[in-house]
mmCIF file with all atom_site columns, C-alpha atoms in Angstrom:
data_model
loop_
_atom_site.group_PDB
_atom_site.id
_atom_site.type_symbol
_atom_site.label_atom_id
_atom_site.label_alt_id
_atom_site.label_comp_id
_atom_site.label_asym_id
_atom_site.label_entity_id
_atom_site.label_seq_id
_atom_site.pdbx_PDB_ins_code
_atom_site.Cartn_x
_atom_site.Cartn_y
_atom_site.Cartn_z
_atom_site.occupancy
_atom_site.B_iso_or_equiv
_atom_site.pdbx_formal_charge
_atom_site.auth_seq_id
_atom_site.auth_comp_id
_atom_site.auth_asym_id
_atom_site.auth_atom_id
_atom_site.pdbx_PDB_model_num
ATOM 1  C CA . VAL A 1 1  ? -3.572  1.765   4.275   1.00 0.00 ? 1055 VAL A CA 1
ATOM 2  C CA . LYS A 1 2  ? -3.324  1.714   8.043   1.00 0.00 ? 1056 LYS A CA 1
ATOM 3  C CA . LYS A 1 3  ? -5.595  -1.332  8.374   1.00 0.00 ? 1057 LYS A CA 1
ATOM 4  C CA . SER A 1 4  ? -3.651  -3.251  5.728   1.00 0.00 ? 1058 SER A CA 1
ATOM 5  C CA . GLY A 1 5  ? -0.377  -3.067  7.662   1.00 0.00 ? 1059 GLY A CA 1
ATOM 6  C CA . LEU A 1 6  ? 1.578   -2.436  4.463   1.00 0.00 ? 1060 LEU A CA 1
ATOM 7  C CA . ILE A 1 7  ? 3.255   0.688   5.810   1.00 0.00 ? 1061 ILE A CA 1
ATOM 8  C CA . GLN A 1 8  ? 4.561   0.872   9.373   1.00 0.00 ? 1062 GLN A CA 1
ATOM 9  C CA . GLU A 1 9  ? 2.575   3.299   11.496  1.00 0.00 ? 1063 GLU A CA 1
ATOM 10 C CA . ASP A 1 10 ? 5.510   5.614   12.240  1.00 0.00 ? 1064 ASP A CA 1
ATOM 11 C CA . THR A 1 11 ? 6.400   5.827   8.538   1.00 0.00 ? 1065 THR A CA 1
ATOM 12 C CA . LEU A 1 12 ? 2.770   6.486   7.605   1.00 0.00 ? 1066 LEU A CA 1
ATOM 13 C CA . THR A 1 13 ? 2.524   9.271   10.214  1.00 0.00 ? 1067 THR A CA 1
ATOM 14 C CA . ARG A 1 14 ? 5.743   10.868  8.980   1.00 0.00 ? 1068 ARG A CA 1
ATOM 15 C CA . VAL A 1 15 ? 4.618   10.717  5.338   1.00 0.00 ? 1069 VAL A CA 1
ATOM 16 C CA . MET A 1 16 ? 1.129   12.040  6.060   1.00 0.00 ? 1070 MET A CA 1
ATOM 17 C CA . ASN A 1 17 ? 2.690   15.023  7.872   1.00 0.00 ? 1071 ASN A CA 1
ATOM 18 C CA . SER A 1 18 ? 5.043   15.764  4.972   1.00 0.00 ? 1072 SER A CA 1
ATOM 19 C CA . PRO A 1 19 ? 4.528   18.993  2.966   1.00 0.00 ? 1073 PRO A CA 1
ATOM 20 C CA . GLU A 1 20 ? 3.263   17.053  -0.097  1.00 0.00 ? 1074 GLU A CA 1
ATOM 21 C CA . LEU A 1 21 ? 0.447   15.416  1.876   1.00 0.00 ? 1075 LEU A CA 1
ATOM 22 C CA . LEU A 1 22 ? -0.252  17.989  4.567   1.00 0.00 ? 1076 LEU A CA 1
ATOM 23 C CA . HIS A 1 23 ? -3.744  18.600  3.139   1.00 0.00 ? 1077 HIS A CA 1
ATOM 24 C CA . SER A 1 24 ? -4.353  15.012  1.994   1.00 0.00 ? 1078 SER A CA 1
ATOM 25 C CA . GLU A 1 25 ? -7.962  15.013  3.220   1.00 0.00 ? 1079 GLU A CA 1
ATOM 26 C CA . SER A 1 26 ? -8.762  17.120  0.149   1.00 0.00 ? 1080 SER A CA 1
ATOM 27 C CA . LEU A 1 27 ? -6.934  14.751  -2.231  1.00 0.00 ? 1081 LEU A CA 1
ATOM 28 C CA . PRO A 1 28 ? -8.965  12.119  -4.060  1.00 0.00 ? 1082 PRO A CA 1
ATOM 29 C CA . PRO A 1 29 ? -7.955  8.550   -3.135  1.00 0.00 ? 1083 PRO A CA 1
ATOM 30 C CA . GLN A 1 30 ? -6.550  7.903   -6.634  1.00 0.00 ? 1084 GLN A CA 1
ATOM 31 C CA . LYS A 1 31 ? -4.167  10.867  -6.342  1.00 0.00 ? 1085 LYS A CA 1
ATOM 32 C CA . LEU A 1 32 ? -3.075  9.747   -2.890  1.00 0.00 ? 1086 LEU A CA 1
ATOM 33 C CA . ALA A 1 33 ? -2.414  6.250   -4.278  1.00 0.00 ? 1087 ALA A CA 1
ATOM 34 C CA . GLU A 1 34 ? -0.285  7.753   -7.067  1.00 0.00 ? 1088 GLU A CA 1
ATOM 35 C CA . LEU A 1 35 ? 1.747   9.682   -4.496  1.00 0.00 ? 1089 LEU A CA 1
ATOM 36 C CA . PHE A 1 36 ? 2.328   6.547   -2.422  1.00 0.00 ? 1090 PHE A CA 1
ATOM 37 C CA . GLN A 1 37 ? 3.527   4.770   -5.577  1.00 0.00 ? 1091 GLN A CA 1
ATOM 38 C CA . GLN A 1 38 ? 5.883   7.632   -6.457  1.00 0.00 ? 1092 GLN A CA 1
ATOM 39 C CA . MET A 1 39 ? 7.301   7.490   -2.929  1.00 0.00 ? 1093 MET A CA 1
ATOM 40 C CA . LYS A 1 40 ? 7.843   3.724   -3.433  1.00 0.00 ? 1094 LYS A CA 1
ATOM 41 C CA . LEU A 1 41 ? 5.698   2.947   -0.386  1.00 0.00 ? 1095 LEU A CA 1
ATOM 42 C CA . LEU A 1 42 ? 3.094   0.911   -2.286  1.00 0.00 ? 1096 LEU A CA 1
ATOM 43 C CA . THR A 1 43 ? 3.012   -1.017  -5.545  1.00 0.00 ? 1097 THR A CA 1
ATOM 44 C CA . ALA A 1 44 ? 0.418   -0.537  -8.278  1.00 0.00 ? 1098 ALA A CA 1
ATOM 45 C CA . PHE A 1 45 ? -1.174  -3.861  -7.292  1.00 0.00 ? 1099 PHE A CA 1
ATOM 46 C CA . GLN A 1 46 ? -1.410  -2.821  -3.641  1.00 0.00 ? 1100 GLN A CA 1
ATOM 47 C CA . CYS A 1 47 ? -2.965  0.531   -4.583  1.00 0.00 ? 1101 CYS A CA 1
ATOM 48 C CA . LYS A 1 48 ? -5.476  -1.110  -6.918  1.00 0.00 ? 1102 LYS A CA 1
ATOM 49 C CA . THR A 1 49 ? -6.464  -3.562  -4.185  1.00 0.00 ? 1103 THR A CA 1
ATOM 50 C CA . LEU A 1 50 ? -6.807  -0.833  -1.541  1.00 0.00 ? 1104 LEU A CA 1
ATOM 51 C CA . LEU A 1 51 ? -8.812  1.398   -3.894  1.00 0.00 ? 1105 LEU A CA 1
ATOM 52 C CA . ALA A 1 52 ? -11.188 -1.532  -4.413  1.00 0.00 ? 1106 ALA A CA 1
ATOM 53 C CA . GLY A 1 53 ? -11.825 -1.451  -0.660  1.00 0.00 ? 1107 GLY A CA 1
ATOM 54 C CA . LYS A 1 54 ? -9.858  -4.620  0.132   1.00 0.00 ? 1108 LYS A CA 1
ATOM 55 C CA . TYR A 1 55 ? -7.108  -4.462  2.715   1.00 0.00 ? 1109 TYR A CA 1
ATOM 56 C CA . ARG A 1 56 ? -7.022  -8.022  4.054   1.00 0.00 ? 1110 ARG A CA 1
ATOM 57 C CA . GLY A 1 57 ? -4.597  -10.485 2.556   1.00 0.00 ? 1111 GLY A CA 1
ATOM 58 C CA . LEU A 1 58 ? -1.958  -7.948  1.556   1.00 0.00 ? 1112 LEU A CA 1
ATOM 59 C CA . MET A 1 59 ? 0.131   -9.098  4.508   1.00 0.00 ? 1113 MET A CA 1
ATOM 60 C CA . GLN A 1 60 ? 0.671   -12.807 5.081   1.00 0.00 ? 1114 GLN A CA 1
ATOM 61 C CA . GLY A 1 61 ? 2.480   -13.191 8.378   1.00 0.00 ? 1115 GLY A CA 1
ATOM 62 C CA . PRO A 1 62 ? 5.821   -11.424 7.982   1.00 0.00 ? 1116 PRO A CA 1
ATOM 63 C CA . TYR A 1 63 ? 5.390   -11.180 4.197   1.00 0.00 ? 1117 TYR A CA 1
ATOM 64 C CA . LYS A 1 64 ? 4.155   -8.122  2.319   1.00 0.00 ? 1118 LYS A CA 1
ATOM 65 C CA . ILE A 1 65 ? 2.374   -9.136  -0.919  1.00 0.00 ? 1119 ILE A CA 1
ATOM 66 C CA . LEU A 1 66 ? 3.799   -7.009  -3.747  1.00 0.00 ? 1120 LEU A CA 1
ATOM 67 C CA . GLU A 1 67 ? 2.067   -8.322  -6.873  1.00 0.00 ? 1121 GLU A CA 1
ATOM 68 C CA . PRO A 1 68 ? 0.656   -11.459 -8.498  1.00 0.00 ? 1122 PRO A CA 1
ATOM 69 C CA . ILE A 1 69 ? 3.069   -13.327 -10.767 1.00 0.00 ? 1123 ILE A CA 1
ATOM 70 C CA . GLY A 1 70 ? 0.949   -16.275 -11.865 1.00 0.00 ? 1124 GLY A CA 1
ATOM 71 C CA . LYS A 1 71 ? -2.146  -18.366 -11.289 1.00 0.00 ? 1125 LYS A CA 1
ATOM 72 C CA . GLY A 1 72 ? -3.479  -21.745 -12.262 1.00 0.00 ? 1126 GLY A CA 1
ATOM 73 C CA . GLY A 1 73 ? -6.113  -24.301 -11.415 1.00 0.00 ? 1127 GLY A CA 1
ATOM 74 C CA . MET A 1 74 ? -4.707  -24.954 -7.951  1.00 0.00 ? 1128 MET A CA 1
ATOM 75 C CA . GLY A 1 75 ? -3.988  -21.415 -6.761  1.00 0.00 ? 1129 GLY A CA 1
ATOM 76 C CA . ALA A 1 76 ? -2.116  -18.167 -7.297  1.00 0.00 ? 1130 ALA A CA 1
ATOM 77 C CA . ILE A 1 77 ? 1.542   -17.192 -6.902  1.00 0.00 ? 1131 ILE A CA 1
ATOM 78 C CA . TYR A 1 78 ? 2.521   -13.791 -5.549  1.00 0.00 ? 1132 TYR A CA 1
ATOM 79 C CA . LEU A 1 79 ? 5.755   -11.905 -5.287  1.00 0.00 ? 1133 LEU A CA 1
ATOM 80 C CA . ALA A 1 80 ? 6.287   -11.081 -1.616  1.00 0.00 ? 1134 ALA A CA 1
ATOM 81 C CA . GLU A 1 81 ? 8.829   -9.326  0.567   1.00 0.00 ? 1135 GLU A CA 1
ATOM 82 C CA . HIS A 1 82 ? 9.841   -10.420 4.047   1.00 0.00 ? 1136 HIS A CA 1
ATOM 83 C CA . THR A 1 83 ? 9.390   -7.456  6.363   1.00 0.00 ? 1137 THR A CA 1
#
């Protein structure tokens, strides 16, 4: 998550020190991903991508890639949010 840049470092530190995640090193990655989704910090697409070991490409300049919305012969279209 940190390498992807999806969550600002100060927010990530605050969340990781919260009571729910205080012992997150013992949580399986899937459970941690579910918690991040419940906290509205990551989307299902972002979690799936991170769990697959891919963190590059989830940020494109100032845009956070939220989810794919279509694809065709020439490329793919993603829903993004300007950070």
